[in-house]
Every structure is written in structure tokens, then in C-alpha cells.
mmCIF file of C-alpha atoms and ligand atoms in Angstrom:
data_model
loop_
_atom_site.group_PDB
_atom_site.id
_atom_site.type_symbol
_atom_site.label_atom_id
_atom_site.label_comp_id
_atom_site.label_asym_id
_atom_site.label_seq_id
_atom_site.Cartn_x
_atom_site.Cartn_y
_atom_site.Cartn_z
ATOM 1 C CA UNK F 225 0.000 0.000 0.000
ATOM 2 C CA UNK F 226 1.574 3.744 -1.042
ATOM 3 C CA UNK F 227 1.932 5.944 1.752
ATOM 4 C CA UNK F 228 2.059 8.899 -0.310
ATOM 5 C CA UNK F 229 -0.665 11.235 1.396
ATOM 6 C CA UNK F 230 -4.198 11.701 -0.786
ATOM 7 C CA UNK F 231 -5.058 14.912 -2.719
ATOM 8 C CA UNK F 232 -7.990 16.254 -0.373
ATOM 9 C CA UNK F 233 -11.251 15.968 -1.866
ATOM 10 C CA UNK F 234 -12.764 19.405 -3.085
ATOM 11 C CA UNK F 235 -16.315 20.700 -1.276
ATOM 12 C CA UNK F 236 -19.000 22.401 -2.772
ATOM 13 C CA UNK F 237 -20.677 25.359 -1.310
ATOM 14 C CA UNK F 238 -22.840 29.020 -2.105
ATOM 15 C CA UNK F 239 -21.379 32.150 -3.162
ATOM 16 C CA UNK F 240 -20.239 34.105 0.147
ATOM 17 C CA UNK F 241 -20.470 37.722 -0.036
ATOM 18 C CA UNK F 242 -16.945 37.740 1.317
ATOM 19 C CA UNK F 243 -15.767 35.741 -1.878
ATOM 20 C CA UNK F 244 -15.316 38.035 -4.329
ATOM 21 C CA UNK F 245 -11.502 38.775 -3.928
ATOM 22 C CA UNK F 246 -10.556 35.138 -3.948
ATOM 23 C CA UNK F 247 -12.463 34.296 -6.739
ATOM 24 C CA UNK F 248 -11.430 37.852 -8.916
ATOM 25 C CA UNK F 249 -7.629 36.335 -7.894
ATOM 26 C CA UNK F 250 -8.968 32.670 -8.742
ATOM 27 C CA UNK F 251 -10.750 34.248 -12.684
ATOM 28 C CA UNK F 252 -7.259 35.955 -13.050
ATOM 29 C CA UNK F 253 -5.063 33.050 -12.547
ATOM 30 C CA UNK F 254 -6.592 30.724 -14.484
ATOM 31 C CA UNK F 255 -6.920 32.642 -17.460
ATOM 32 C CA UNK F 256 -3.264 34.236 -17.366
ATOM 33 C CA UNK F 257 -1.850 30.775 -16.786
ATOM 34 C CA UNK F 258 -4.378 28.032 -17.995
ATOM 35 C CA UNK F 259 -5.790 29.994 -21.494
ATOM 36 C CA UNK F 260 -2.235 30.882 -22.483
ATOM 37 C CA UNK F 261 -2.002 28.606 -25.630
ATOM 38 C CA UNK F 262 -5.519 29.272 -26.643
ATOM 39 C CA UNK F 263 -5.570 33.385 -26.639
ATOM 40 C CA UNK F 264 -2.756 36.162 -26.620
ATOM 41 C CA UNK F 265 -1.436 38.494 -23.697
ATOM 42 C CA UNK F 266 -3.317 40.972 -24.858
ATOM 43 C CA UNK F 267 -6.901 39.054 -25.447
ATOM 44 C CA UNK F 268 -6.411 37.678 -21.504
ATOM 45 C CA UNK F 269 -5.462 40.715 -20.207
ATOM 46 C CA UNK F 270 -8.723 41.986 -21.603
ATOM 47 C CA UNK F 271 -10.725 38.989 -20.257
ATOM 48 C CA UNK F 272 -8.895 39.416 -16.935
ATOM 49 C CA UNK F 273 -9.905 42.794 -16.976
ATOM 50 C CA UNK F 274 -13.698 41.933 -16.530
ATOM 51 C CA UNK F 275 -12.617 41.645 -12.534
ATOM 52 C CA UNK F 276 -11.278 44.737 -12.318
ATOM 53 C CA UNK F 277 -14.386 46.583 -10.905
ATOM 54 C CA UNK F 278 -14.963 44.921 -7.862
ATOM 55 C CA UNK F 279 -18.453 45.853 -7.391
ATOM 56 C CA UNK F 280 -19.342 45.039 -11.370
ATOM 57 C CA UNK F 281 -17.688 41.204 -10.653
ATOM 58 C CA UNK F 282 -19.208 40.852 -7.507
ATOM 59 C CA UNK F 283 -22.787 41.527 -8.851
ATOM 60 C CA UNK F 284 -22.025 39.227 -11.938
ATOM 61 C CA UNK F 285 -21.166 36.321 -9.852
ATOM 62 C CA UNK F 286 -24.460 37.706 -7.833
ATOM 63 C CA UNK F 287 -26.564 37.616 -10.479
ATOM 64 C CA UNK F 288 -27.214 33.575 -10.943
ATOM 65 C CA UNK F 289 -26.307 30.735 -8.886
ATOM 66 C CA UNK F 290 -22.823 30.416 -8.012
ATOM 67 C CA UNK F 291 -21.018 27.159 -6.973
ATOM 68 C CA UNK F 292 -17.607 27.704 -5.306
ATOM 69 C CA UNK F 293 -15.588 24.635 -4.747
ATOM 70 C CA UNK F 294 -13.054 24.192 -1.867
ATOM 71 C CA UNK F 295 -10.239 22.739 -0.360
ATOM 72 C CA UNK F 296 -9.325 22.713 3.244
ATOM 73 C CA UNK F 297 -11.888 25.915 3.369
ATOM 74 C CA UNK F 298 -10.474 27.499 0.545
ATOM 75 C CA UNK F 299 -11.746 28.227 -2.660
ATOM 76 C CA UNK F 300 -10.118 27.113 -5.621
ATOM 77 C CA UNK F 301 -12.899 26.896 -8.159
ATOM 78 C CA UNK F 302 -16.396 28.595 -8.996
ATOM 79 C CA UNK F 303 -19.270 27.669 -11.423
ATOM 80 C CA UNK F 304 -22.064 29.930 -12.422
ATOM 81 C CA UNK F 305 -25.606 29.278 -13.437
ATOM 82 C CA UNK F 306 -27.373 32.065 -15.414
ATOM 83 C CA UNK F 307 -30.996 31.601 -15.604
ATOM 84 C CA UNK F 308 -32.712 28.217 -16.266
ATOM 85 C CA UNK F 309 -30.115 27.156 -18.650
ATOM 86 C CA UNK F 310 -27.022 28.775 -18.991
ATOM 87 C CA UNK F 311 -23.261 27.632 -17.765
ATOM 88 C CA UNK F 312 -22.281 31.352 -17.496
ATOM 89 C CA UNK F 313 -18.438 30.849 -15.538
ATOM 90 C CA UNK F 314 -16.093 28.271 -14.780
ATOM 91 C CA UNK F 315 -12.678 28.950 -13.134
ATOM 92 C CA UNK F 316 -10.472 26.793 -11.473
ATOM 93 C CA UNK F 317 -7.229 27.705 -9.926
ATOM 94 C CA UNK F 318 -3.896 26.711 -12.125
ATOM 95 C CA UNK F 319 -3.047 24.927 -9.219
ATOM 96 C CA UNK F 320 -5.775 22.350 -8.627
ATOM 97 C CA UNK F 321 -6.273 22.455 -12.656
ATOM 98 C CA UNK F 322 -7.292 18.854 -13.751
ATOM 99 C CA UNK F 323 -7.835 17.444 -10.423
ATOM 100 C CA UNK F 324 -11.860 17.029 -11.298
ATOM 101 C CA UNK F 325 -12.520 20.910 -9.763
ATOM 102 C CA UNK F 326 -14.490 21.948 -12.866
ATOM 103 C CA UNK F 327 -16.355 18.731 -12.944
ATOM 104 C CA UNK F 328 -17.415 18.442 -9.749
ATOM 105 C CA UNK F 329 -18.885 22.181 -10.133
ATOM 106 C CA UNK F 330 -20.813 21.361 -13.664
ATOM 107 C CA UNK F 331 -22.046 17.848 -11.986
ATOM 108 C CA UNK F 332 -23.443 19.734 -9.565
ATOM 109 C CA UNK F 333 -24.960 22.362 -12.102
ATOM 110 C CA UNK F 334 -26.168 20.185 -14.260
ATOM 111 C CA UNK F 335 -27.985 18.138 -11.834
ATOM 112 C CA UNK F 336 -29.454 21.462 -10.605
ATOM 113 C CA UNK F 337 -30.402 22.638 -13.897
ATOM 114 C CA UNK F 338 -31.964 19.984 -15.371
ATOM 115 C CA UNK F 339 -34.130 19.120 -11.308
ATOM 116 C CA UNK F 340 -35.399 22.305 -12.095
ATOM 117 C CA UNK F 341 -37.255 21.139 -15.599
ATOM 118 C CA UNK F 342 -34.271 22.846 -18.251
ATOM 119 C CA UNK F 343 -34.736 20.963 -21.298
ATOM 120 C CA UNK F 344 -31.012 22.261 -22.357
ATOM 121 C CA UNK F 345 -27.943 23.716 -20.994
ATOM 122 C CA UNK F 346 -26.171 26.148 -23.237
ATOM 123 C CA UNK F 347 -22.752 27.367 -22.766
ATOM 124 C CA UNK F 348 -20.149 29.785 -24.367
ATOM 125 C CA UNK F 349 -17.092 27.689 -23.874
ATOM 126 C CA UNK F 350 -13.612 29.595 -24.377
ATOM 127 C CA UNK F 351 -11.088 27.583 -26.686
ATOM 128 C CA UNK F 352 -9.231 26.556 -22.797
ATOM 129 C CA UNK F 353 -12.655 24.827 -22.213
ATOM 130 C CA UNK F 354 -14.060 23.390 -25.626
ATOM 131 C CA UNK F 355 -12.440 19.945 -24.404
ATOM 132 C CA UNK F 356 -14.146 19.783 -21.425
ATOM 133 C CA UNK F 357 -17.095 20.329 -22.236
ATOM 134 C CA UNK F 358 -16.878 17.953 -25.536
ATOM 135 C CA UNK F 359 -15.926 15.420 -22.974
ATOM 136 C CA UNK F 360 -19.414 15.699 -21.037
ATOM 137 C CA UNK F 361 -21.360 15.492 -24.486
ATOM 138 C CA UNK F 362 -22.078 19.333 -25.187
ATOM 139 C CA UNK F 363 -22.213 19.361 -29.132
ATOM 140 C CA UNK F 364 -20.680 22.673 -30.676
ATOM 141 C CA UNK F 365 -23.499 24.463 -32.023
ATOM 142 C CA UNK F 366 -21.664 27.956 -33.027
ATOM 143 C CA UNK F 367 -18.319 29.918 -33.212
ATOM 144 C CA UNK F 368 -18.875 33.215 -31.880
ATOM 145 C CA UNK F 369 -16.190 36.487 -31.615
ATOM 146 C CA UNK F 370 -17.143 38.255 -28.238
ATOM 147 C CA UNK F 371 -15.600 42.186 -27.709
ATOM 148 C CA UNK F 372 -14.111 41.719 -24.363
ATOM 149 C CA UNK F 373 -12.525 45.409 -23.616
ATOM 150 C CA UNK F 374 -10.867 46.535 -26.638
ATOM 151 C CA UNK F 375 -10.154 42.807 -27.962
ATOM 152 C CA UNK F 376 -11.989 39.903 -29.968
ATOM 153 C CA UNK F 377 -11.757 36.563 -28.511
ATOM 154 C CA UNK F 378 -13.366 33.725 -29.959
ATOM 155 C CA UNK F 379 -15.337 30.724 -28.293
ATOM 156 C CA UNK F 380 -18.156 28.193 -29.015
ATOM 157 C CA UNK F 381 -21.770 28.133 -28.254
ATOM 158 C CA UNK F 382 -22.406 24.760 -26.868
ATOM 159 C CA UNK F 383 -24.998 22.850 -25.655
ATOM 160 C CA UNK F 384 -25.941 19.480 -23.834
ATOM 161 C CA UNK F 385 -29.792 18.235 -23.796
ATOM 162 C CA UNK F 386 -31.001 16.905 -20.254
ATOM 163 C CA UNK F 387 -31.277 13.108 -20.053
ATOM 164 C CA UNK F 388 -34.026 11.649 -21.791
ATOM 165 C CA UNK F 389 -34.399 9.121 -18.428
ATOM 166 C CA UNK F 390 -33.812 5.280 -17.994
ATOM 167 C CA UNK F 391 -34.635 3.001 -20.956
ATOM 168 C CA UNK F 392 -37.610 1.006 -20.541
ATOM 169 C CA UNK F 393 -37.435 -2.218 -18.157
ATOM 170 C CA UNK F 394 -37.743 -5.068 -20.533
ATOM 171 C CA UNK F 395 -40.635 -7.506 -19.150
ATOM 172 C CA UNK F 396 -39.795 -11.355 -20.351
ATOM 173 C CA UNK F 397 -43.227 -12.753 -21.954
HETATM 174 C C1 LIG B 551 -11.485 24.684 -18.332
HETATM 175 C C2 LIG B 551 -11.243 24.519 -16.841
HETATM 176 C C3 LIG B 551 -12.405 25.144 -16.061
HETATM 177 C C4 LIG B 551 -11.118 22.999 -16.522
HETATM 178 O O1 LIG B 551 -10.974 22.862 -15.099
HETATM 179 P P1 LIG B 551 -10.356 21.524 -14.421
HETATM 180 O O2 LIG B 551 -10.769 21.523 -12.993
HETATM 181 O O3 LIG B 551 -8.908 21.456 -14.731
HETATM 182 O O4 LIG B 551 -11.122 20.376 -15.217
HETATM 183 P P2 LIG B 551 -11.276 18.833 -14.753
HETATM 184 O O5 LIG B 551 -10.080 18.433 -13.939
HETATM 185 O O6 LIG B 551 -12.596 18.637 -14.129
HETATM 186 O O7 LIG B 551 -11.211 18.117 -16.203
HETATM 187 C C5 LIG B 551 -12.005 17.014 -16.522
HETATM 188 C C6 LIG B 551 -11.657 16.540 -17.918
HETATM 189 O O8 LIG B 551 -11.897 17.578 -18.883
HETATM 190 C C7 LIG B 551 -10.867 17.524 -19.915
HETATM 191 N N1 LIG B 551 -10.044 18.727 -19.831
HETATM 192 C C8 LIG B 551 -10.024 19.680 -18.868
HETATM 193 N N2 LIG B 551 -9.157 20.664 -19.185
HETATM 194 C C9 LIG B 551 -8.610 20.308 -20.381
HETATM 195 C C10 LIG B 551 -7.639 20.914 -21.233
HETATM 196 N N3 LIG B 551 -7.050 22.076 -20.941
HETATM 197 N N4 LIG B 551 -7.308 20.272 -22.377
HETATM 198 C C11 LIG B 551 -7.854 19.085 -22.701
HETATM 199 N N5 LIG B 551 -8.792 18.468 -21.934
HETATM 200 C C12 LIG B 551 -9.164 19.077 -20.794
HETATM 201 C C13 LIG B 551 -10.035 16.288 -19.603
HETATM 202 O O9 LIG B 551 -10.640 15.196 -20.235
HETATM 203 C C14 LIG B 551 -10.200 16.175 -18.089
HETATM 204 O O10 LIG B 551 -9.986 14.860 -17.608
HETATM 205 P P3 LIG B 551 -8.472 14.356 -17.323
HETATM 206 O O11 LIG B 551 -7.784 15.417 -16.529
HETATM 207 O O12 LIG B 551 -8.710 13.082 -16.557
HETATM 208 O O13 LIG B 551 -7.851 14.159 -18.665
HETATM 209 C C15 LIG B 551 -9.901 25.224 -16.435
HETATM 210 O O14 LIG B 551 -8.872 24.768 -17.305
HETATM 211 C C16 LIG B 551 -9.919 26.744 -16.495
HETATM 212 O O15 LIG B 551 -10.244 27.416 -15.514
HETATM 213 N N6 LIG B 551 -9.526 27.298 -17.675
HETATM 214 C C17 LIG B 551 -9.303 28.728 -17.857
HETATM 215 C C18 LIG B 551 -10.574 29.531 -17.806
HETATM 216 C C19 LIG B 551 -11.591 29.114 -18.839
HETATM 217 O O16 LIG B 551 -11.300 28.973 -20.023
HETATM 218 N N7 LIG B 551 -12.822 28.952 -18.345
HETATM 219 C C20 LIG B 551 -13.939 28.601 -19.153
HETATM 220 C C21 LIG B 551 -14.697 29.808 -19.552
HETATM 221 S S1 LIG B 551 -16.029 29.287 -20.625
#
């Protein structure tokens, strides 16, 4: 048996309104570091740049349902769901990247979502996050440019139809 010590296991939990600077540093990270092959300096400095008024970021993450994963009490990740229907952010901090942060978030949105009667969850998924969400059966539906500050980046317009339910029991004759 290894004795090498286990990676703690993330927790889910609400937006806090005391959040907001974690998760600004947490939106920041990951894109500097994580979308680096996928869009220039200048396009992530722009994206970054959607944090930069406090207030404006904290009422965006405010304005649907917001997911924050943890570790040891700390954030590390956050998931928003705008509306019914939309997967509006996903972060995860470079370093807890592919650990099964941003699936444990979308699980949990997803689930949520599609409880709630949403016949389809649509997301704009940056280039970072096309695999990801290819991975959990989201089709690409459209390739979009978006004017973030004074810069074009492009993503994808995906979306992922809610389980259709069980099959059928078969009955023997
Ligand atoms: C996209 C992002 C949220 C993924 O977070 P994550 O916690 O690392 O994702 P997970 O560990 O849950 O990944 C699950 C699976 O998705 C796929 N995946 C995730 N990131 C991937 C990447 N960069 N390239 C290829 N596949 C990827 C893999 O199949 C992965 O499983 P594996 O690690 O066993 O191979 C994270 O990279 C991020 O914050 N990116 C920058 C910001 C961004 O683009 N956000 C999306 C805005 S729409």
C-alpha cells in the first residue's frame, strides 16, 4: 500500500459575499496561466480585466447561482448558473487544474439545472474549455467572436440536452 498522502477531496458550497476577492484572484489566474495557448497576452489581459471593478464582478457572480468549490476551506474553483439554462463561468485555480474541480462544479450544475425542468444547458465555452465540455457530451453548435474590452476573442456556443431518463425495463413474456 503507497503511503504517499491523498489529494484532499474538493467541497462544494454558495457564493459568500466575502468571496469576491478570492475568486477575482482565482478568474485571473486561471486565465493568465491556464488559457495561455488558446488566446494572446493581450486578449487575456482583456478577459482578466472583466474583474477589475470589484463591485461590477461581484454583482455578476451575484446575479445567478454560483457554486464555489473548496479545499481545506479554501476556494479554488467557482461555477455559475445564469438563468434556467445557462453555464455562465467556470474557473479553477492553475493549481488544482485537472484534479476534477471543474467537474465536480458542472455535476453539480447540471444536476441542478436539469431538477429544475431545463430541457437544455447552453454554454459559451472559451477555446481553454471546448475539451471539457466535448468530454461531457455538449455538441458545438456555433463559433462566436465576443468584444471583451478593446479585444476579440473567440469561443463556441455549446450545448448538452437533459437526459431523456432510464430506458424502458424489458418484461420477459
Ligand atoms: C477549463 C477549466 C475550467 C477545466 O478545469 P479543471 O478543474 O482542470 O477540469 P477537470 O479536472 O474537471 O477536467 C475534466 C476533464 O476535462 C478535460 N479537460 C479539462 N481541461 C482540459 C484541457 N485544458 N485540455 C484538454 N482536456 C481538458 C479532460 O478530459 C479532463 O480529464 P483528465 O484530466 O482526466 O484528462 C480550467 O482549465 C480553467 O479554468 N480554464 C481557464 C478559464 C476558462 O477557459 N474557463 C472557461 C470559460 S467558458
Amino acid at each position: 500500500m503507497s503511503d504517499a498522502p491523498r489529494a484532499p477531496k474538493p467541497a462544494l458550497r454558495p457564493l459568500l459575499p466575502a468571496d469576491t476577492a478570492r475568486l477575482a484572484d482565482i478568474f485571473c489566474a486561471a486565465i493568465e496561466i491556464l488559457a495561455e495557448e488558446d488566446y494572446s497576452e493581450a486578449q487575456r489581459a482583456a478577459w482578466m480585466g472583466v474583474s477589475d471593478d470589484t463591485e461590477s464582478f461581484r454583482k455578476k457572480l451575484a446575479a445567478g447561482l454560483t457554486l464555489v468549490a473548496t479545499i481545506a476551506g479554501e476556494p479554488v474553483g467557482f461555477a455559475t448558473l445564469k438563468g434556467a439554462d445557462a453555464i455562465d463561468m467556470l474557473y479553477v485555480h492553475p493549481d488544482q487544474s485537472r484534479a476534477g474541480v471543474a467537474t465536480m462544479l458542472v455535476d453539480a450544475l447540471e444536476k441542478l439545472a436539469f431538477a429544475r425542468g431545463a430541457k437544455k444547458l447552453t454554454t459559451d465555452a472559451s477555446d481553454t474549455a471546448k475539451p471539457f465540455f466535448l468530454g461531457r457530451g455538449y455538441i458545438p453548435r456555433t463559433r462566436n467572436v465576443a468584444s471583451v474590452g478593446d479585444e476579440w476573442l473567440a469561443n463556441t456556443t455549446m450545448t448538452k440536452d437533459a437526459a431523456i431518463g432510464e430506458p424502458p425495463t424489458r418484461t420477459l413474456q
